[in-house]
CSV table of C-alpha atoms in Angstrom, one decimal:
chain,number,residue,atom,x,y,z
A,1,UNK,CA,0.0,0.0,0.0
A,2,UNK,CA,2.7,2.3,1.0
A,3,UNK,CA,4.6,1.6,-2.2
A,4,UNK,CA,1.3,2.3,-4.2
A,5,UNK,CA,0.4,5.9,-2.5
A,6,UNK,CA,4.6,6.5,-3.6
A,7,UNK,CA,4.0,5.2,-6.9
A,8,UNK,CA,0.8,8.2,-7.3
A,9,UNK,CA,2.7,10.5,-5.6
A,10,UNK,CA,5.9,10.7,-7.1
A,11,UNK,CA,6.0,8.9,-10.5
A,12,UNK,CA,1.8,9.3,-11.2
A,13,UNK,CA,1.4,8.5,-15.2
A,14,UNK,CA,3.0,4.8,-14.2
A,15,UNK,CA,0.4,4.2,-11.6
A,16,UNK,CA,-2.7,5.9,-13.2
A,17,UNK,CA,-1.5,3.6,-16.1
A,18,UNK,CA,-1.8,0.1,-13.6
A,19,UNK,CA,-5.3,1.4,-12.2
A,20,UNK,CA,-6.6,2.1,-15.7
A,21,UNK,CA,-6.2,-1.9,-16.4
A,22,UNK,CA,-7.2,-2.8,-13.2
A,23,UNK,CA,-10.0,0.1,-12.3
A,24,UNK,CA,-11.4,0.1,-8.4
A,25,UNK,CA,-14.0,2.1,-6.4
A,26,UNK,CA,-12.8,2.0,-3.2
A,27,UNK,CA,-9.4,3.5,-3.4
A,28,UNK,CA,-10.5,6.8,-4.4
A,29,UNK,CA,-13.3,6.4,-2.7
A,30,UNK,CA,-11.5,6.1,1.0
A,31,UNK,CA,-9.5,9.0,-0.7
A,32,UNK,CA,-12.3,11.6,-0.7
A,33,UNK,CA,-13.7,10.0,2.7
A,34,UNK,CA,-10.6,10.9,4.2
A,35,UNK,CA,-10.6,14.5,2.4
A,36,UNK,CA,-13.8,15.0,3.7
A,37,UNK,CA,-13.1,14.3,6.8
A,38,UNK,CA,-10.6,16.8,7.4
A,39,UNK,CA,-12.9,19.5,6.6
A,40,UNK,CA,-15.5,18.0,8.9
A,41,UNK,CA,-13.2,17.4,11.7
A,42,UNK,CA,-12.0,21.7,11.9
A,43,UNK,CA,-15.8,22.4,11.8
A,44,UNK,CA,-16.9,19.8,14.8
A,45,UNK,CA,-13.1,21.6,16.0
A,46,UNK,CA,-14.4,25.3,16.4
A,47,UNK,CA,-18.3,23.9,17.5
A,48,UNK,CA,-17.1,22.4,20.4
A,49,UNK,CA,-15.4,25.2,21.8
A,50,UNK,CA,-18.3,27.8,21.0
A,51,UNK,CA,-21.0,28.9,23.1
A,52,UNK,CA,-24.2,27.3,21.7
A,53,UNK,CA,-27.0,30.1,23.1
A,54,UNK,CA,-30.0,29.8,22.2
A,55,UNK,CA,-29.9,28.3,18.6
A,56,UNK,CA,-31.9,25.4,17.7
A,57,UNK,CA,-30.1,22.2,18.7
A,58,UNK,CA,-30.0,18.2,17.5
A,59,UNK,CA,-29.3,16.3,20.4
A,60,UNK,CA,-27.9,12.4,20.3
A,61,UNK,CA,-28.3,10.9,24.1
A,62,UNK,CA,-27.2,7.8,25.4
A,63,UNK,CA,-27.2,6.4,29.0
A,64,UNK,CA,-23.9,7.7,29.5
A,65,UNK,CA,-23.2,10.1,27.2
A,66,UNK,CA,-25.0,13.8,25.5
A,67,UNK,CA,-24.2,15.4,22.3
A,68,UNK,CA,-26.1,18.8,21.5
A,69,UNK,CA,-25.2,20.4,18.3
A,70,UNK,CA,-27.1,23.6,16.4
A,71,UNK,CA,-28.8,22.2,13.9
A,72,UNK,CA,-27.5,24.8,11.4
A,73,UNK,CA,-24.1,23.1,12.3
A,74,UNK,CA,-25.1,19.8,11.5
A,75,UNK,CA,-26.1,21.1,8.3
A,76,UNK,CA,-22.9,22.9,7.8
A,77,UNK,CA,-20.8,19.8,8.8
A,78,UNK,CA,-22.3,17.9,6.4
A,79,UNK,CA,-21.6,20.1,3.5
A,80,UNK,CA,-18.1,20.1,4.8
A,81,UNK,CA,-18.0,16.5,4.4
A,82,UNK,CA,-19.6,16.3,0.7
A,83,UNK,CA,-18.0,19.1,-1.1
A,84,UNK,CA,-15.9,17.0,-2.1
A,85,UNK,CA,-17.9,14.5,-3.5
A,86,UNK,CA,-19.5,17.1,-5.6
A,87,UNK,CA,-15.9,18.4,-6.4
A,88,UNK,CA,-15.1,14.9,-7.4
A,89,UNK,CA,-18.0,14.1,-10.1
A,90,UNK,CA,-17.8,18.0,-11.8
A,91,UNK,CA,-13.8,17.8,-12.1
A,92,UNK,CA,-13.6,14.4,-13.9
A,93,UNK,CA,-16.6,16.1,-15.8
A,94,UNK,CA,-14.5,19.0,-16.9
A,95,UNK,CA,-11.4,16.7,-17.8
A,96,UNK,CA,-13.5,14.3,-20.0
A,97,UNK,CA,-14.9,17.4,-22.0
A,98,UNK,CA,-11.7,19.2,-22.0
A,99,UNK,CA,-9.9,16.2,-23.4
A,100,UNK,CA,-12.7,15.2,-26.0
A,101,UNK,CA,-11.2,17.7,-28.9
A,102,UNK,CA,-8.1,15.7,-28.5
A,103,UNK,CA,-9.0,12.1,-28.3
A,104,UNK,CA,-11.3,9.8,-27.7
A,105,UNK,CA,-9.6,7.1,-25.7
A,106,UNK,CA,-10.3,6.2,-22.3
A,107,UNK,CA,-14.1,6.3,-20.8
A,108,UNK,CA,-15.7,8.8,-18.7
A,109,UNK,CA,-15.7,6.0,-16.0
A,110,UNK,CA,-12.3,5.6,-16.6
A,111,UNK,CA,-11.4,9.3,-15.8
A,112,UNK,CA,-14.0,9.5,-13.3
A,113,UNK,CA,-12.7,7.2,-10.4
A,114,UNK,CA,-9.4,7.9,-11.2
A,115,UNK,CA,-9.5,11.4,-10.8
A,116,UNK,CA,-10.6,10.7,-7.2
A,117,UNK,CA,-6.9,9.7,-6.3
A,118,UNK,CA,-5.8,13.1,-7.5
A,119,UNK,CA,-7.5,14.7,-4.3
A,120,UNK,CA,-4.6,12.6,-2.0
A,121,UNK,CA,-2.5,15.9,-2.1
A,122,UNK,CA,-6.0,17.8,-0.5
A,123,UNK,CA,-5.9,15.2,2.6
A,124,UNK,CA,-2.0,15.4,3.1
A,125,UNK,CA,-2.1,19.2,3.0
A,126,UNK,CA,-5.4,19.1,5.2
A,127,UNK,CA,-3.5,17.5,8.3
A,128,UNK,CA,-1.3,20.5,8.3
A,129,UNK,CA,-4.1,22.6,8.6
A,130,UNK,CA,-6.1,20.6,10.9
A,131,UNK,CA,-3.1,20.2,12.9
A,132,UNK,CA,-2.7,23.9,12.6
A,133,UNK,CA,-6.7,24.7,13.6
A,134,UNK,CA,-6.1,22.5,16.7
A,135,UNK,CA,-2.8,24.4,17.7
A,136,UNK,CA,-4.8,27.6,17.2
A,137,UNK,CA,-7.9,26.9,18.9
A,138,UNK,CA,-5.8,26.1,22.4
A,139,UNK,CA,-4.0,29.0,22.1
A,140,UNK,CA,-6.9,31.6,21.8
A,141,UNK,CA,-9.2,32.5,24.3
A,142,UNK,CA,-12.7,30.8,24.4
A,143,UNK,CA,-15.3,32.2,24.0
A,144,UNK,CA,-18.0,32.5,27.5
A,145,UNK,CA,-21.1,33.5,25.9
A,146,UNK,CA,-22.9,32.9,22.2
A,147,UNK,CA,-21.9,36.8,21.1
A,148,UNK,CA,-17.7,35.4,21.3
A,149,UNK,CA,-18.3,32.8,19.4
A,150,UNK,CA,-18.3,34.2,15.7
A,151,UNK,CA,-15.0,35.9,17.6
A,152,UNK,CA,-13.3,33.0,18.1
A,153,UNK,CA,-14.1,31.1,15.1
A,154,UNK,CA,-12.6,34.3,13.1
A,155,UNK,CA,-9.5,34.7,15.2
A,156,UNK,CA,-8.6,30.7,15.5
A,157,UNK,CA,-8.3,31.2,11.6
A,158,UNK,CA,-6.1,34.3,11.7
A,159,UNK,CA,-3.4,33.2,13.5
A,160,UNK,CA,-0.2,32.6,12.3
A,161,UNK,CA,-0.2,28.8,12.4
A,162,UNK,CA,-3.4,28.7,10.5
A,163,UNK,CA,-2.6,31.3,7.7
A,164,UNK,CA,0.9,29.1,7.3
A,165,UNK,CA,-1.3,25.8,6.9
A,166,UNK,CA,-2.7,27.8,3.9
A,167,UNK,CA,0.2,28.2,2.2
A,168,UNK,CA,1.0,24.5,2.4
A,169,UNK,CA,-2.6,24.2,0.4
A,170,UNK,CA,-1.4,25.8,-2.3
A,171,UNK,CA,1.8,23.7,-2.7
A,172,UNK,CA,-1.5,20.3,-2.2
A,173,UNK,CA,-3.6,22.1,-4.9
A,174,UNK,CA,0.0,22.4,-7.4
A,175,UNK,CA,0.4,18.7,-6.5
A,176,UNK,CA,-3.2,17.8,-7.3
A,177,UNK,CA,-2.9,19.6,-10.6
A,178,UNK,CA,0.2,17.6,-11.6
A,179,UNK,CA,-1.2,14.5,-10.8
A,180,UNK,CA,-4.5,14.9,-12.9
A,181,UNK,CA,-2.5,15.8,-16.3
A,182,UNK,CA,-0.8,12.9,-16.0
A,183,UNK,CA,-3.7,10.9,-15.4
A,184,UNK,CA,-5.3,12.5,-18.8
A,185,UNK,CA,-2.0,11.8,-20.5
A,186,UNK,CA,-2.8,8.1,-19.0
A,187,UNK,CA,-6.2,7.7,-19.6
A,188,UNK,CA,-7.1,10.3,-22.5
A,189,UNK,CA,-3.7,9.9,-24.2
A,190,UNK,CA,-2.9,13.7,-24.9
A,191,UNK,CA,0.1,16.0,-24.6
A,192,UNK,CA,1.0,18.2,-21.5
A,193,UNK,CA,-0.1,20.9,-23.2
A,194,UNK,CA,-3.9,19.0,-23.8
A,195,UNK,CA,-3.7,18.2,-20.4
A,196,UNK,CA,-2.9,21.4,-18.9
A,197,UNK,CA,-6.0,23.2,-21.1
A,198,UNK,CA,-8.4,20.6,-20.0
A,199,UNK,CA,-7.4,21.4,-16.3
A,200,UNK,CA,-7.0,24.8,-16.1
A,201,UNK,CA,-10.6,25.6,-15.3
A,202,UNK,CA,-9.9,23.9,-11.9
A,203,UNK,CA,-7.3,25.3,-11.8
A,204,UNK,CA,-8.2,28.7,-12.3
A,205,UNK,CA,-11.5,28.1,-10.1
A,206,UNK,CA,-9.2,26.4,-6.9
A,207,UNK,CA,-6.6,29.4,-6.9
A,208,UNK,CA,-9.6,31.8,-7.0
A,209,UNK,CA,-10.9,29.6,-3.5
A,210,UNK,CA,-7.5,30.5,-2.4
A,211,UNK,CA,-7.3,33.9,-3.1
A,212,UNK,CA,-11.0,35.2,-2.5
A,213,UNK,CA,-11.9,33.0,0.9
């Protein structure tokens, strides 16, 4: 396994190449699933360390143990979780159509699954920042009452740990980039230069995410 996640990582057109003629579901699936749960784990993160108030809560109770979340949390956790499922199915959409002036090899399920291993670089880079959220979040004061809480939230993401963390995301995003032309030169057989047009709205559209939020 260890030699495999290497083989993606650091020489990519040879492994998307082996998966092509032996496609699976699961391993990009347990990809975004860990992705996800990065994004899910920072939000749960900065809810348990706010003030809840007054909002409207879901509450899971067992004999020995209560969990009361607000509801628009819940909601907002689960988003967190399935962007990038949605990111998943309107990417490999993108590189099929931006590939189909070029060529014609290699199916939509083809580039569909295997452009869920491109989003490996997303989870690595998401550690540092989660890493980085959880460093923050001890070293700012907590909030004591539901008005702090949007506080917090904002200052936990301003610090200097957290703003660093961002920086490693766009060295993840470069990497996830890199490895999705070379899974269309693999799968779609086109040039770097094929590649790199069929990608650039992604591109283009991630760096924007980066800049703008």
């Amino acid at each position: 396994m260890v030699f495999r996640v290497s083989s993606l990582l650091f020489a990519p057109r040879r492994f998307f190449e082996r998966e092509r003629a032996d496609l699976g579901v699961l391993g990009p699936f347990l990809v975004l699933i860990a992705t996800g749960s990065i994004t899910l784990g920072g939000q749960l993160l900065l809810v348990s360390m706010s003030v809840i108030g007054d909002s409207s809560t879901l509450a899971y109770v067992t004999s020995i143990l209560r969990v009361e979340l607000p509801a628009i949390t819940v909601a907002g956790a689960l988003v967190s979780f399935g962007h990038v499922f949605v990111y998943w199915v309107g990417y490999a959409a993108i590189f099929h159509g931006g590939t189909w002036p070029f060529s014609n090899d290699g199916q939509f399920r083809d580039v569909f699954l295997l452009t869920g291993w491109g989003f490996l670089p997303w989870f690595l880079t998401g550690l540092v920042w989660l890493v980085a959220m959880i460093g923050s979040a001890q070293i700012t004061p907590a909030p004591t009452t539901p008005a702090e809480s949007d506080i917090f939230v904002r200052q936990v993401q301003e610090t200097t740990l957290v703003r660093g963390a961002r920086m490693v995301d766009s060295v993840g995003m470069v990497w996830s980039l890199w490895l999705w032309g070379s899974m269309l030169r693999a799968v779609r057989d086109v040039t770097w230069p094929q590649a790199a047009l069929a990608v650039l709205p992604v591109a283009v559209f991630e760096f924007a995410k980066l800049v703008l939020l």
